Coordinates of C-alpha atoms in Angstrom, one line a residue:
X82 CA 103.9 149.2 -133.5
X83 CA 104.4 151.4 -136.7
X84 CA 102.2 149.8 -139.8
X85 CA 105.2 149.0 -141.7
X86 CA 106.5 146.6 -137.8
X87 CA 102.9 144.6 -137.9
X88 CA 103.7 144.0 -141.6
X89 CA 106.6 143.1 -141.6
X90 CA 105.7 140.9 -138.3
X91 CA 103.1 139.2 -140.3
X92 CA 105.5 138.0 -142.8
X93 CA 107.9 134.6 -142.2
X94 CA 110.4 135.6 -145.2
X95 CA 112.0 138.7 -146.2
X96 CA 113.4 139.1 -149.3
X97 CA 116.0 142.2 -149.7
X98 CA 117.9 144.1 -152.4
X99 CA 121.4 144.9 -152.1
X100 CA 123.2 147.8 -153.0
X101 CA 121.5 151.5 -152.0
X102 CA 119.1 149.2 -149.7
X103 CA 121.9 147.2 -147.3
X104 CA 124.9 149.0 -148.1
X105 CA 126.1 151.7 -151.0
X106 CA 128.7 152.1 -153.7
X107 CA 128.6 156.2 -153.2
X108 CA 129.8 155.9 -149.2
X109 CA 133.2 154.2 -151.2
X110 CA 136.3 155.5 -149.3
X111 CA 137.5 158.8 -151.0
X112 CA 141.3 157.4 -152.2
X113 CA 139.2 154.9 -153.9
X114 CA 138.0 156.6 -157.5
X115 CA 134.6 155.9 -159.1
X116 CA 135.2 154.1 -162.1
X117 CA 133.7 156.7 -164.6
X118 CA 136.5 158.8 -163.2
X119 CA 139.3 156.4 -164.3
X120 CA 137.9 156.1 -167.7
X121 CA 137.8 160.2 -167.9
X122 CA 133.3 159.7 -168.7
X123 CA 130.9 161.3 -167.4
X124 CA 129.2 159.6 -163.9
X125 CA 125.9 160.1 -165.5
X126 CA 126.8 158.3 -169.0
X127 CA 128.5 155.6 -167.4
X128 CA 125.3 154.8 -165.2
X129 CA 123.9 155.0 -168.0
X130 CA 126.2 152.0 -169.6
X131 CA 125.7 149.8 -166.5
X132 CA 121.8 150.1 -165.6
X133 CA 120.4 150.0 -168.9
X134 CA 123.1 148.2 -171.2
X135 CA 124.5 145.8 -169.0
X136 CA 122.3 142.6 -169.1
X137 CA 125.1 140.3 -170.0
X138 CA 127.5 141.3 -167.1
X139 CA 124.8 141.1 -164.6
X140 CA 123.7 137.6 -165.8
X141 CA 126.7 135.9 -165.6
X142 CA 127.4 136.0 -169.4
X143 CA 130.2 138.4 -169.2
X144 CA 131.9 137.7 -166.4
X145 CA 135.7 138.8 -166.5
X146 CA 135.4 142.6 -165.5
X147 CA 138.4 143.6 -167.9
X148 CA 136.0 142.7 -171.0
X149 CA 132.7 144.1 -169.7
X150 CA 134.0 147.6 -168.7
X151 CA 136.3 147.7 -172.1
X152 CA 132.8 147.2 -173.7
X153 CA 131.2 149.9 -172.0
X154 CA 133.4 152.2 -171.6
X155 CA 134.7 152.0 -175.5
X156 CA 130.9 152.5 -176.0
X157 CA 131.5 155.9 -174.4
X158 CA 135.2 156.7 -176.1
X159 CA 136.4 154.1 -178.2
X160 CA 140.0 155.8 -177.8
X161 CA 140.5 154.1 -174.0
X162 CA 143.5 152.6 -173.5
X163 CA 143.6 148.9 -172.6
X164 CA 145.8 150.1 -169.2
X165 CA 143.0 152.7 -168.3
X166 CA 140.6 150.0 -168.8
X167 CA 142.5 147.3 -166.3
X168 CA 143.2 150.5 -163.9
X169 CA 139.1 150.8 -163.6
X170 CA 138.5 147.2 -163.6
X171 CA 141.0 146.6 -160.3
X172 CA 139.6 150.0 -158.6
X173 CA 136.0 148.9 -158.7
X174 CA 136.8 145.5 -157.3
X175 CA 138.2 147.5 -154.5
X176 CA 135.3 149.4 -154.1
X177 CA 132.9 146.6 -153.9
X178 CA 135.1 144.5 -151.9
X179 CA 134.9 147.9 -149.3
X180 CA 131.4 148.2 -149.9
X181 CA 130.5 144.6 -148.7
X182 CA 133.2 144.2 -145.9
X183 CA 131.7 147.3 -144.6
X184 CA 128.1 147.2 -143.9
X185 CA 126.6 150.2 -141.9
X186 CA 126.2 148.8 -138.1
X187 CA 122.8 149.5 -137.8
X188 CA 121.4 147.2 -140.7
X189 CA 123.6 144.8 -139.5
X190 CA 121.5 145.2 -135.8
X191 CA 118.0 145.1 -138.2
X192 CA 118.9 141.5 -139.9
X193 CA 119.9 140.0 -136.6
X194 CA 116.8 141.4 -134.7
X195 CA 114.5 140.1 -137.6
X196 CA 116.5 136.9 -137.5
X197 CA 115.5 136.8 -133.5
X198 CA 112.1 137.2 -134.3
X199 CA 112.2 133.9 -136.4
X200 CA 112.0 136.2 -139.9
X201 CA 114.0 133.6 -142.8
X202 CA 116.0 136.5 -144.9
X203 CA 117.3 136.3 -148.9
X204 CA 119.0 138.5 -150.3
X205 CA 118.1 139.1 -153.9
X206 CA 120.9 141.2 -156.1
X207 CA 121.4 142.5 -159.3
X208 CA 125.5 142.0 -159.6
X209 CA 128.5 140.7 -161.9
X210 CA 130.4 137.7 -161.0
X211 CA 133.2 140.2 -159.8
X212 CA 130.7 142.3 -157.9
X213 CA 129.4 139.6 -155.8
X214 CA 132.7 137.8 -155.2
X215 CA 133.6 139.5 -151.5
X216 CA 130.0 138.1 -150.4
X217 CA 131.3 135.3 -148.6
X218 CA 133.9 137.7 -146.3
X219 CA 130.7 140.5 -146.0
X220 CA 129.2 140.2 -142.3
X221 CA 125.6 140.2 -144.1
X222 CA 126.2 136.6 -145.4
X223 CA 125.8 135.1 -141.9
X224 CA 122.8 136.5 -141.4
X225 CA 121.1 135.5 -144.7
X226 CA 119.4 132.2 -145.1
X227 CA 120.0 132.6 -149.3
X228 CA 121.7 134.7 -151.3
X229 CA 120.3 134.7 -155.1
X230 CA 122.2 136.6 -157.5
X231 CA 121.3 137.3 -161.1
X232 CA 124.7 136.5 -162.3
X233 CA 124.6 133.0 -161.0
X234 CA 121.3 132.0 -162.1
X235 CA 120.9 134.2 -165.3
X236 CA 118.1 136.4 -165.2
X237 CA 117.8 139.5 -162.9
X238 CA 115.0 141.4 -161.6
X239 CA 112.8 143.1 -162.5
X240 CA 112.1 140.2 -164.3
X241 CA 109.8 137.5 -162.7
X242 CA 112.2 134.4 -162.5
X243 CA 114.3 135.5 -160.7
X244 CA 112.0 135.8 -158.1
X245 CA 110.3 132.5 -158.1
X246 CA 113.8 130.9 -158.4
X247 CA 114.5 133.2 -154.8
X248 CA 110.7 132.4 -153.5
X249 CA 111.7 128.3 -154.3
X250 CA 114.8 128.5 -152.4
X251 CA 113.5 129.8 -149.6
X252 CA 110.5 127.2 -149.4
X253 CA 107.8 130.6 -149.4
X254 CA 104.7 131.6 -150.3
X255 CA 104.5 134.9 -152.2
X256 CA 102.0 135.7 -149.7
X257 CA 104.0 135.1 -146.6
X258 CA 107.4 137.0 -147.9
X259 CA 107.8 140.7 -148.3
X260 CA 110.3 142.3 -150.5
X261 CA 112.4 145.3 -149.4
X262 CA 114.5 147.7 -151.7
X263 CA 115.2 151.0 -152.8
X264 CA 113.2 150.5 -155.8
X265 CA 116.1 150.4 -158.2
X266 CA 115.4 148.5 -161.6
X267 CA 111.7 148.3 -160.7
X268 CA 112.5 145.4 -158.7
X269 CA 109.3 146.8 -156.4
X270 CA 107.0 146.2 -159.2
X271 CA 108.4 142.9 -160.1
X272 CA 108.3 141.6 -156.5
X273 CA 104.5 142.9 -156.5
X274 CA 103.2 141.0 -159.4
X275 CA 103.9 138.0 -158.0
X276 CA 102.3 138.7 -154.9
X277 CA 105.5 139.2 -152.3
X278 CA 104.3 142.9 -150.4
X279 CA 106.9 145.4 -150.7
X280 CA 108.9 147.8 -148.9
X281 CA 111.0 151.0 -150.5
X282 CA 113.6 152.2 -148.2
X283 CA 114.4 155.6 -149.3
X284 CA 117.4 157.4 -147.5
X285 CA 120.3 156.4 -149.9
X286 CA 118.4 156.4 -153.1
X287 CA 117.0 160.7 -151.8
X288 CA 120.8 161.3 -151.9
X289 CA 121.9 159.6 -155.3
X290 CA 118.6 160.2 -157.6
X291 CA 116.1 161.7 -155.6
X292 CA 113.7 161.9 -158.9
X293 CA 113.1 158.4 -159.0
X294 CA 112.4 158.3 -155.3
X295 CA 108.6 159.4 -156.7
X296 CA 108.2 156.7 -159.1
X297 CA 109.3 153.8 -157.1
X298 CA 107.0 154.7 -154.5
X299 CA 103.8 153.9 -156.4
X300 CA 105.4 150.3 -156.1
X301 CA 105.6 150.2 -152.9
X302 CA 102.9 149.0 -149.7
X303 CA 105.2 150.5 -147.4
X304 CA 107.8 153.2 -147.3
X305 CA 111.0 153.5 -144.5
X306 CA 114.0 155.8 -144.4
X307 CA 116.3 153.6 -143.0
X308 CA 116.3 149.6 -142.5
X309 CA 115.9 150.1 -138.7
X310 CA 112.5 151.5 -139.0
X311 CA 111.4 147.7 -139.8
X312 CA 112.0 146.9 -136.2
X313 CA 110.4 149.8 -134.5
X314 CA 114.3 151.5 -133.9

């Protein structure tokens, strides 16, 4: 066994991140446009807009997508038209609907091995009301004990309650879960200081930002490429 496999094996509950860590936004089918497209931004400005200025879409505050990417978006250009703004709104739920219906076959394989292994899995996610809607259809959701996400209980990692409210659900010790993500939103070190052991899986986010690949690795136990590492495949 690797040293990531015996930790992992010495740890009843695992906790994991989402999107860039289970599935991503950027492997979207090509006839479906990114958002920032629609809108006529630039990608970097509009990531921008929805990891740093965002809080009140991703804890349920804002939670019709029409209003939150107006916001944003008229933050950017405050000449976009209402029709531009309903054309990106409609796109992106298309795009996560595709990103959650189709989950790469191989972490699917990881969840149900770990499941065999008598490992208790929740998934923890930053995500909008209208991100997190296909959930129930996505072929993860059988295989996940909870899902906690911020919008629904109104906070969002990195922050610690969220956490705790995941590590209650679950009935765990932050000693016996583990926490595996890309490191997006620092959600490594937020997992950490409680005491859950982390995990960065780094293959998706070396494609979309490889500089803060570096950065989240200092919050990390244990690093993996891909999700099927944690099971020795």
């Amino acid at each position: 066994m690797t040293e990531v496999e015996l930790f992992i094996d010495s740890r009843k509950y695992l906790f994991f991140d989402l999107f860039h860590t289970l599935t991503s936004l950027e492997s979207e089918r090509p006839e479906i446009p990114p958002t920032s497209k629609i809108l006529g931004v630039s990608r970097a400005a509009w990531n921008e807009q929805l990891l740093e200025r965002s809080r009140d879409r991703l804890t349920g505050v804002l939670r019709d997508p029409v209003e939150f990417i107006g916001m944003m978006a008229r933050a950017l250009d405050p000449a976009i038209s209402d029709e531009r703004i309903r054309e990106a709104a409609r796109h992106r739920a298309m795009r996560f609907e595709h990103t959650l219906l189709g989950i790469p076959p191989a972490n699917l394989e990881t969840l149900a091995e770990l499941r065999r292994r008598g490992k208790r899995l929740c998934l923890v996610s930053n995500a909008a009301v209208s991100e997190a809607a296909p959930w129930p259809r996505s072929p993860l959701a059988p295989l996940f004990d909870e899902a906690v996400f911020s919008c629904d209980v109104g906070t969002l990692k990195p922050e610690p309650e969220i956490y705790r409210i995941s590590l209650a659900r679950m009935g765990a010790s932050a000693e016996s879960s583990a926490f595996i993500g890309d490191g997006g939103s620092g959600e490594l070190a937020g997992a950490r200081g409680l005491g859950l052991g982390t995990v960065i899986a780094t293959a998706v986010a070396r494609e979309i930002w490889p500089e803060r690949v570096e950065a989240s690795r200092a919050e990390a136990d244990y690093e993996i490429a891909r999700l099927p590492e944690l099971v020795g495949r």
